[in-house]
Structure formats: structure tokens, C-alpha cells
CSV table of C-alpha atoms in Angstrom, one decimal:
chain,number,residue,atom,x,y,z
A,1,MET,CA,48.0,92.5,113.1
A,2,ASN,CA,49.6,94.5,115.9
A,3,SER,CA,51.3,97.9,116.3
A,4,TYR,CA,55.0,97.9,117.1
A,5,GLN,CA,57.3,100.8,118.0
A,6,ALA,CA,60.9,100.7,116.7
A,7,ARG,CA,63.9,102.9,117.4
A,8,VAL,CA,66.7,102.9,114.8
A,9,GLU,CA,69.9,104.8,115.5
A,10,VAL,CA,72.2,105.3,112.5
A,11,LYS,CA,75.8,106.4,113.1
A,12,LEU,CA,78.8,106.6,110.8
A,13,LYS,CA,81.2,103.7,110.9
A,14,PRO,CA,84.5,104.3,112.7
A,15,GLY,CA,87.0,105.8,110.3
A,16,HIS,CA,84.4,107.9,108.4
A,17,VAL,CA,84.7,111.7,108.8
A,18,ASP,CA,81.8,113.0,110.8
A,19,SER,CA,81.8,116.5,109.3
A,20,GLU,CA,78.8,117.6,111.4
A,21,GLY,CA,80.6,116.4,114.5
A,22,LEU,CA,83.8,118.3,113.6
A,23,THR,CA,81.9,121.5,112.8
A,24,THR,CA,80.0,121.3,116.1
A,25,GLU,CA,83.2,120.5,118.0
A,26,LYS,CA,84.9,123.6,116.6
A,27,ALA,CA,81.9,125.8,117.2
A,28,LEU,CA,81.7,124.7,120.9
A,29,ASN,CA,85.4,125.2,121.4
A,30,ASP,CA,85.1,128.7,119.8
A,31,MET,CA,82.5,129.4,122.5
A,32,ASP,CA,85.1,128.4,125.1
A,33,TYR,CA,83.7,125.1,126.1
A,34,SER,CA,86.3,122.4,126.7
A,35,VAL,CA,85.1,119.8,124.2
A,36,GLU,CA,87.5,117.0,123.2
A,37,GLU,CA,85.3,115.2,120.7
A,38,VAL,CA,81.8,115.4,119.1
A,39,SER,CA,80.1,112.7,117.1
A,40,THR,CA,76.6,112.6,115.7
A,41,ALA,CA,73.9,110.1,115.0
A,42,LYS,CA,70.4,110.1,113.6
A,43,VAL,CA,67.4,108.4,115.3
A,44,PHE,CA,64.3,107.2,113.5
A,45,GLU,CA,61.3,106.3,115.7
A,46,ILE,CA,59.0,104.2,113.6
A,47,LYS,CA,55.5,102.9,114.4
A,48,LEU,CA,54.6,100.0,112.2
A,49,THR,CA,52.1,97.2,111.8
A,50,ALA,CA,53.2,93.5,111.8
A,51,SER,CA,51.8,90.1,112.7
A,52,SER,CA,54.6,89.4,115.3
A,53,LEU,CA,57.6,91.0,117.0
A,54,GLU,CA,59.9,88.9,114.9
A,55,GLU,CA,58.2,90.1,111.7
A,56,ALA,CA,58.4,93.7,112.9
A,57,GLU,CA,62.2,93.3,113.6
A,58,SER,CA,62.8,91.8,110.2
A,59,GLU,CA,60.9,94.6,108.5
A,60,ILE,CA,62.8,97.3,110.3
A,61,LYS,CA,66.2,95.7,109.5
A,62,ASP,CA,65.0,95.5,105.9
A,63,MET,CA,64.1,99.2,106.0
A,64,CYS,CA,67.6,100.0,107.4
A,65,LYS,CA,69.3,98.1,104.5
A,66,LYS,CA,67.2,99.6,101.8
A,67,LEU,CA,66.6,103.2,103.0
A,68,LEU,CA,67.5,104.3,106.5
A,69,ALA,CA,71.2,103.5,106.5
A,70,ASN,CA,73.9,103.5,103.9
A,71,PRO,CA,75.6,100.0,104.1
A,72,VAL,CA,79.0,101.4,103.0
A,73,LYS,CA,79.4,104.2,105.7
A,74,ASP,CA,76.7,103.6,108.3
A,75,ASP,CA,76.3,101.3,111.3
A,76,TYR,CA,72.8,101.0,112.8
A,77,LYS,CA,71.2,99.7,116.0
A,78,VAL,CA,67.6,98.5,116.2
A,79,GLU,CA,65.2,98.2,119.1
A,80,VAL,CA,61.6,97.0,118.6
A,81,GLU,CA,58.8,96.6,121.1
A,82,LYS,CA,55.0,96.2,121.1
A,83,ALA,CA,53.4,99.7,120.9
A,84,GLU,CA,51.5,100.9,123.9
B,1,MET,CA,90.0,118.0,135.6
B,2,ASN,CA,88.2,114.9,134.3
B,3,SER,CA,86.8,113.6,131.0
B,4,TYR,CA,83.0,113.2,130.8
B,5,GLN,CA,80.9,111.6,128.1
B,6,ALA,CA,77.6,113.2,127.3
B,7,ARG,CA,74.7,112.1,125.1
B,8,VAL,CA,72.3,114.8,123.9
B,9,GLU,CA,69.2,113.8,122.0
B,10,VAL,CA,67.4,116.7,120.2
B,11,LYS,CA,63.9,116.2,119.0
B,12,LEU,CA,61.1,118.5,117.6
B,13,LYS,CA,58.5,119.6,120.2
B,14,PRO,CA,55.1,118.0,119.7
B,15,GLY,CA,53.0,120.0,117.2
B,16,HIS,CA,56.0,120.9,115.0
B,17,VAL,CA,56.0,119.3,111.5
B,18,ASP,CA,58.8,116.7,111.2
B,19,SER,CA,59.3,117.0,107.5
B,20,GLU,CA,62.1,114.4,107.5
B,21,GLY,CA,59.9,112.0,109.4
B,22,LEU,CA,57.0,112.6,106.9
B,23,THR,CA,59.3,112.1,103.9
B,24,THR,CA,60.7,108.9,105.4
B,25,GLU,CA,57.2,107.6,106.2
B,26,LYS,CA,56.0,108.2,102.7
B,27,ALA,CA,59.1,106.6,101.2
B,28,LEU,CA,58.7,103.5,103.4
B,29,ASN,CA,55.0,103.1,102.6
B,30,ASP,CA,55.8,103.5,98.8
B,31,MET,CA,58.2,100.6,99.4
B,32,ASP,CA,55.2,98.6,100.7
B,33,TYR,CA,56.1,98.6,104.4
B,34,SER,CA,53.2,99.1,106.8
B,35,VAL,CA,54.4,102.2,108.5
B,36,GLU,CA,52.0,104.3,110.6
B,37,GLU,CA,54.3,107.1,111.7
B,38,VAL,CA,58.0,108.1,111.6
B,39,SER,CA,59.6,110.8,113.7
B,40,THR,CA,63.3,111.7,113.8
B,41,ALA,CA,65.8,113.0,116.3
B,42,LYS,CA,69.5,114.0,116.3
B,43,VAL,CA,72.0,112.7,118.8
B,44,PHE,CA,75.2,114.4,119.8
B,45,GLU,CA,77.8,112.4,121.7
B,46,ILE,CA,80.2,114.9,123.3
B,47,LYS,CA,83.4,114.2,125.2
B,48,LEU,CA,84.3,117.1,127.4
B,49,THR,CA,86.6,118.1,130.3
B,50,ALA,CA,85.2,119.4,133.5
B,51,SER,CA,86.1,119.5,137.2
B,52,SER,CA,82.9,117.6,138.3
B,53,LEU,CA,79.9,115.7,137.0
B,54,GLU,CA,77.7,118.6,138.0
B,55,GLU,CA,79.9,121.1,136.1
B,56,ALA,CA,79.8,118.8,133.0
B,57,GLU,CA,76.0,118.6,133.2
B,58,SER,CA,75.7,122.3,133.5
B,59,GLU,CA,78.1,122.9,130.6
B,60,ILE,CA,76.2,120.5,128.4
B,61,LYS,CA,72.8,122.1,129.2
B,62,ASP,CA,74.4,125.5,128.4
B,63,MET,CA,75.6,124.1,125.0
B,64,CYS,CA,72.1,122.8,124.3
B,65,LYS,CA,70.5,126.3,125.0
B,66,LYS,CA,73.2,128.1,123.0
B,67,LEU,CA,73.9,125.8,120.0
B,68,LEU,CA,72.6,122.3,119.9
B,69,ALA,CA,68.9,122.8,120.3
B,70,ASN,CA,66.6,125.6,119.1
B,71,PRO,CA,64.6,126.6,122.2
B,72,VAL,CA,61.5,127.5,120.1
B,73,LYS,CA,61.0,124.2,118.3
B,74,ASP,CA,63.3,121.6,120.0
B,75,ASP,CA,63.1,119.5,123.1
B,76,TYR,CA,66.3,117.8,124.3
B,77,LYS,CA,67.4,115.1,126.7
B,78,VAL,CA,70.8,115.0,128.3
B,79,GLU,CA,72.8,112.1,129.9
B,80,VAL,CA,76.3,112.6,131.3
B,81,GLU,CA,78.7,110.1,132.8
B,82,LYS,CA,82.4,109.9,133.6
B,83,ALA,CA,84.3,108.9,130.5
B,84,GLU,CA,85.9,105.5,130.6
């Protein structure tokens, strides 16, 4: 078995209200910055054990579907590489 | 004035307990994945107006110090480019 390092970025799908983004945008403009738009995303960095890169990728996508991302409102991007 | 697109990634400094990471790690292992470690980060994508790339970068770093990142416990990475 080998160690793999995965990076998962979870972001709201277009059309869903990013309340944290809106709040941050307002706060920054209240502080006199010239901000047009703010959106937010969550990143998970996961170190996992798997027998191959393909298996690690499949496990991570499975984790996204079951826990890390809400299939209704979230999009997610996955990058996996062998851990150093 | 021009539009610039910035990406700010805020992550806990080493040594600070990432409770969300720990909770996620435990949940994934309880679901029988072989996860060794999970850490989390927050990403802000900010569209702003500035007179130059240098000014946009300086404004974004200022925003990090004043609002987006807690100087005591957070590290942050900034990338800024001209908006398409």
C-alpha cells in the first residue's frame, strides 16, 4: 500500500447564494476597498493509503459524494498525487 | 482603473489544532476509508478594482491582515491576476 496526498476544493454551484461571500464583500466595501465580488470555497487536504493512484482517486471521489460535498449545491475539484 | 481577480487561501499555522480537519478525518475513518490525516483551508476569490497589479496585490494583502486572516493563527497565500 502507498500514501497519497489529495486536494479537494468544494465550491457552491453557480446560482446558489454564497452568504459568506456576500458578507465578506460587504465588510470589505465598508472598509473602503473597491471589491466587486467575493466567492468562497473550502479546501480539504487528505493523506490516505491506497494500493494505486487510481484507487486513491476513486476513494477520494467517493468521499466527496458521501461526506465532503453536498451533491445538490456543491461542485468539487479533486487532485491526487503520490505523497512525498 | 482595471478589474483584477485575486485568490486568497487561508490555512491554520502549523501547531494549531484543525478541529474541522480532525472531525472530518474521524468521520472518514468511521466510514472505513484509510485516511491518515485531513487538514482544511478556506479560499476567497475576490474581484476588485485597482489602478495596477501592484496596487491590487497590496490591497489584497491589506484585506488579509485586516479581515480575511487572523495573524495569530492563520497563514495565507495570495495570487492576483488581471480579470478576464
